[in-house]
Amino acid sequence: MERALALAREAGEAGEIPVGAVVVRKGEIIGQGRNRREELGSALAHAEIEAIHHACERLGDWRLTGCHLYVTLEPCPMCMGAAVNARIQRVIFGAEDEAAGCCGSLLNFPQAFGNRPEIYRGFLESECREVLTGFFLALRKKS
């Protein structure tokens, strides 16, 4: 999660909503990503999608069985769908997202499918929330 937090900070410094994600297999980071929607002009450029994509490339397979996704913010429907489809074993996130979170906050997305990753919430929650809160406070001050 420390690496995901570093990626979130990097995203915030680039003017993106500060979310970072890593995919871990057997204790090794095999994929990582950060939000890049503004940079790439794409609604698909979420941290989780980038991390999952890189992990699939590295393994040469779309199945990420036995892998864990660490993300600083509770995944949205698109990202949770990608995690379920990639057969991610476990999703560990920091801050809950009441507006779009799909691991129990707004929806309980994984429970609707056969592949149900284990969900762990609140991992380094205060650090993850602090990165998000600081970003939005600074953004409001600019406006």
PDB file of C-alpha atoms in Angstrom, residues 20-142:
ATOM      1  CA  GLY A  20      -2.756   4.791  -6.839  1.00  0.00           C
ATOM      2  CA  ALA A  21      -2.907   1.026  -7.239  1.00  0.00           C
ATOM      3  CA  VAL A  22      -0.598  -1.964  -7.353  1.00  0.00           C
ATOM      4  CA  VAL A  23      -1.098  -5.626  -8.188  1.00  0.00           C
ATOM      5  CA  VAL A  24       0.946  -7.979  -6.023  1.00  0.00           C
ATOM      6  CA  ARG A  25       1.722 -11.634  -6.621  1.00  0.00           C
ATOM      7  CA  LYS A  26       3.696 -13.683  -4.099  1.00  0.00           C
ATOM      8  CA  GLY A  27       4.862 -10.504  -2.356  1.00  0.00           C
ATOM      9  CA  GLU A  28       6.135  -8.840  -5.552  1.00  0.00           C
ATOM     10  CA  ILE A  29       4.579  -5.850  -7.326  1.00  0.00           C
ATOM     11  CA  ILE A  30       3.798  -6.992 -10.873  1.00  0.00           C
ATOM     12  CA  GLY A  31       1.625  -4.070 -11.945  1.00  0.00           C
ATOM     13  CA  GLN A  32       1.169  -0.497 -10.850  1.00  0.00           C
ATOM     14  CA  GLY A  33      -0.828   2.512 -11.892  1.00  0.00           C
ATOM     15  CA  ARG A  34      -2.144   5.916 -10.999  1.00  0.00           C
ATOM     16  CA  ASN A  35      -5.000   8.019 -12.260  1.00  0.00           C
ATOM     17  CA  ARG A  36      -4.225   9.573 -15.650  1.00  0.00           C
ATOM     18  CA  ARG A  37      -7.654  10.645 -16.933  1.00  0.00           C
ATOM     19  CA  GLU A  38      -6.659  14.269 -17.527  1.00  0.00           C
ATOM     20  CA  GLU A  39      -3.251  13.378 -18.950  1.00  0.00           C
ATOM     21  CA  LEU A  40      -4.609  10.808 -21.414  1.00  0.00           C
ATOM     22  CA  GLY A  41      -8.048  12.350 -21.930  1.00  0.00           C
ATOM     23  CA  SER A  42      -9.637   8.981 -21.237  1.00  0.00           C
ATOM     24  CA  ALA A  43     -12.383   7.952 -18.848  1.00  0.00           C
ATOM     25  CA  LEU A  44     -10.677   4.551 -18.713  1.00  0.00           C
ATOM     26  CA  ALA A  45      -7.390   5.840 -17.274  1.00  0.00           C
ATOM     27  CA  HIS A  46      -8.014   4.805 -13.661  1.00  0.00           C
ATOM     28  CA  ALA A  47      -5.207   3.592 -11.405  1.00  0.00           C
ATOM     29  CA  GLU A  48      -6.659   0.093 -11.028  1.00  0.00           C
ATOM     30  CA  ILE A  49      -7.123  -0.404 -14.776  1.00  0.00           C
ATOM     31  CA  GLU A  50      -3.523   0.628 -15.414  1.00  0.00           C
ATOM     32  CA  ALA A  51      -2.190  -1.657 -12.660  1.00  0.00           C
ATOM     33  CA  ILE A  52      -4.248  -4.629 -13.879  1.00  0.00           C
ATOM     34  CA  HIS A  53      -3.189  -3.993 -17.483  1.00  0.00           C
ATOM     35  CA  HIS A  54       0.506  -3.926 -16.534  1.00  0.00           C
ATOM     36  CA  ALA A  55       0.155  -7.102 -14.442  1.00  0.00           C
ATOM     37  CA  CYS A  56      -1.528  -8.928 -17.337  1.00  0.00           C
ATOM     38  CA  GLU A  57       1.249  -7.803 -19.686  1.00  0.00           C
ATOM     39  CA  ARG A  58       3.925  -8.945 -17.265  1.00  0.00           C
ATOM     40  CA  LEU A  59       2.350 -12.384 -16.748  1.00  0.00           C
ATOM     41  CA  GLY A  60       1.277 -12.763 -20.373  1.00  0.00           C
ATOM     42  CA  ASP A  61      -2.220 -13.739 -19.255  1.00  0.00           C
ATOM     43  CA  TRP A  62      -5.499 -11.990 -18.520  1.00  0.00           C
ATOM     44  CA  ARG A  63      -6.031 -14.221 -15.494  1.00  0.00           C
ATOM     45  CA  LEU A  64      -4.491 -12.748 -12.349  1.00  0.00           C
ATOM     46  CA  THR A  65      -5.361 -15.709 -10.147  1.00  0.00           C
ATOM     47  CA  GLY A  66      -3.596 -15.492  -6.795  1.00  0.00           C
ATOM     48  CA  CYS A  67      -2.944 -11.762  -7.190  1.00  0.00           C
ATOM     49  CA  HIS A  68      -3.929  -8.991  -4.797  1.00  0.00           C
ATOM     50  CA  LEU A  69      -4.965  -5.474  -5.792  1.00  0.00           C
ATOM     51  CA  TYR A  70      -4.006  -2.699  -3.382  1.00  0.00           C
ATOM     52  CA  VAL A  71      -5.685   0.638  -4.068  1.00  0.00           C
ATOM     53  CA  THR A  72      -5.857   3.863  -2.082  1.00  0.00           C
ATOM     54  CA  LEU A  73      -9.566   4.458  -2.810  1.00  0.00           C
ATOM     55  CA  GLU A  74     -12.426   1.975  -2.955  1.00  0.00           C
ATOM     56  CA  PRO A  75     -12.814   0.852  -6.582  1.00  0.00           C
ATOM     57  CA  CYS A  76     -15.607   2.178  -8.810  1.00  0.00           C
ATOM     58  CA  PRO A  77     -17.869  -0.150 -10.885  1.00  0.00           C
ATOM     59  CA  MET A  78     -15.517  -0.170 -13.892  1.00  0.00           C
ATOM     60  CA  CYS A  79     -12.433  -0.970 -11.814  1.00  0.00           C
ATOM     61  CA  MET A  80     -14.191  -3.577  -9.694  1.00  0.00           C
ATOM     62  CA  GLY A  81     -15.472  -5.165 -12.900  1.00  0.00           C
ATOM     63  CA  ALA A  82     -11.917  -5.364 -14.206  1.00  0.00           C
ATOM     64  CA  ALA A  83     -10.717  -6.923 -10.933  1.00  0.00           C
ATOM     65  CA  VAL A  84     -13.499  -9.518 -11.004  1.00  0.00           C
ATOM     66  CA  ASN A  85     -12.882 -10.335 -14.671  1.00  0.00           C
ATOM     67  CA  ALA A  86      -9.125 -10.624 -14.105  1.00  0.00           C
ATOM     68  CA  ARG A  87      -9.790 -13.135 -11.317  1.00  0.00           C
ATOM     69  CA  ILE A  88      -8.069 -10.981  -8.676  1.00  0.00           C
ATOM     70  CA  GLN A  89      -8.088 -12.981  -5.438  1.00  0.00           C
ATOM     71  CA  ARG A  90      -8.122 -10.090  -2.981  1.00  0.00           C
ATOM     72  CA  VAL A  91      -8.886  -6.350  -3.139  1.00  0.00           C
ATOM     73  CA  ILE A  92      -7.399  -4.247  -0.357  1.00  0.00           C
ATOM     74  CA  PHE A  93      -8.293  -0.561  -0.259  1.00  0.00           C
ATOM     75  CA  GLY A  94      -7.688   2.398   2.007  1.00  0.00           C
ATOM     76  CA  ALA A  95     -10.410   5.045   1.906  1.00  0.00           C
ATOM     77  CA  GLU A  96     -14.071   4.317   1.310  1.00  0.00           C
ATOM     78  CA  ASP A  97     -15.829   6.101  -1.547  1.00  0.00           C
ATOM     79  CA  GLU A  98     -19.445   6.766  -0.610  1.00  0.00           C
ATOM     80  CA  ALA A  99     -20.131   8.329  -4.036  1.00  0.00           C
ATOM     81  CA  ALA A 100     -18.898   5.520  -6.299  1.00  0.00           C
ATOM     82  CA  GLY A 101     -17.388   2.728  -4.183  1.00  0.00           C
ATOM     83  CA  CYS A 102     -18.382  -0.769  -5.204  1.00  0.00           C
ATOM     84  CA  CYS A 103     -16.991  -2.840  -2.340  1.00  0.00           C
ATOM     85  CA  GLY A 104     -19.833  -2.091   0.039  1.00  0.00           C
ATOM     86  CA  SER A 105     -20.058   1.699   0.284  1.00  0.00           C
ATOM     87  CA  LEU A 106     -22.414   2.494  -2.610  1.00  0.00           C
ATOM     88  CA  LEU A 107     -22.775  -0.991  -4.113  1.00  0.00           C
ATOM     89  CA  ASN A 108     -21.554  -4.456  -3.227  1.00  0.00           C
ATOM     90  CA  PHE A 109     -20.452  -5.264  -6.752  1.00  0.00           C
ATOM     91  CA  PRO A 110     -18.360  -8.414  -6.175  1.00  0.00           C
ATOM     92  CA  GLN A 111     -21.284 -10.267  -4.630  1.00  0.00           C
ATOM     93  CA  ALA A 112     -23.138 -10.170  -7.967  1.00  0.00           C
ATOM     94  CA  PHE A 113     -20.627 -12.446  -9.721  1.00  0.00           C
ATOM     95  CA  GLY A 114     -19.263 -15.970  -9.485  1.00  0.00           C
ATOM     96  CA  ASN A 115     -15.698 -14.798  -8.939  1.00  0.00           C
ATOM     97  CA  ARG A 116     -15.826 -12.998  -5.618  1.00  0.00           C
ATOM     98  CA  PRO A 117     -12.552 -11.481  -4.530  1.00  0.00           C
ATOM     99  CA  GLU A 118     -11.967 -11.156  -0.813  1.00  0.00           C
ATOM    100  CA  ILE A 119     -12.439  -7.520   0.200  1.00  0.00           C
ATOM    101  CA  TYR A 120     -10.360  -5.789   2.870  1.00  0.00           C
ATOM    102  CA  ARG A 121     -11.198  -2.180   3.668  1.00  0.00           C
ATOM    103  CA  GLY A 122      -9.533   0.535   5.675  1.00  0.00           C
ATOM    104  CA  PHE A 123      -5.893  -0.444   5.095  1.00  0.00           C
ATOM    105  CA  LEU A 124      -3.829   2.690   5.884  1.00  0.00           C
ATOM    106  CA  GLU A 125      -7.149   4.510   5.662  1.00  0.00           C
ATOM    107  CA  SER A 126      -6.092   7.755   7.343  1.00  0.00           C
ATOM    108  CA  GLU A 127      -3.047   8.125   5.060  1.00  0.00           C
ATOM    109  CA  CYS A 128      -5.130   7.393   1.961  1.00  0.00           C
ATOM    110  CA  ARG A 129      -7.886   9.799   3.004  1.00  0.00           C
ATOM    111  CA  GLU A 130      -5.336  12.498   3.861  1.00  0.00           C
ATOM    112  CA  VAL A 131      -3.901  12.412   0.318  1.00  0.00           C
ATOM    113  CA  LEU A 132      -7.392  12.817  -1.161  1.00  0.00           C
ATOM    114  CA  THR A 133      -8.514  15.493   1.306  1.00  0.00           C
ATOM    115  CA  GLY A 134      -5.342  17.521   0.822  1.00  0.00           C
ATOM    116  CA  PHE A 135      -5.757  17.419  -2.958  1.00  0.00           C
ATOM    117  CA  PHE A 136      -9.352  18.645  -2.878  1.00  0.00           C
ATOM    118  CA  LEU A 137      -8.607  21.361  -0.291  1.00  0.00           C
ATOM    119  CA  ALA A 138      -5.796  22.708  -2.480  1.00  0.00           C
ATOM    120  CA  LEU A 139      -8.080  22.558  -5.525  1.00  0.00           C
ATOM    121  CA  ARG A 140     -10.768  24.580  -3.734  1.00  0.00           C
ATOM    122  CA  LYS A 141      -8.216  27.186  -2.657  1.00  0.00           C
ATOM    123  CA  LYS A 142      -7.154  27.659  -6.296  1.00  0.00           C
TER     124      LYS A 142
END
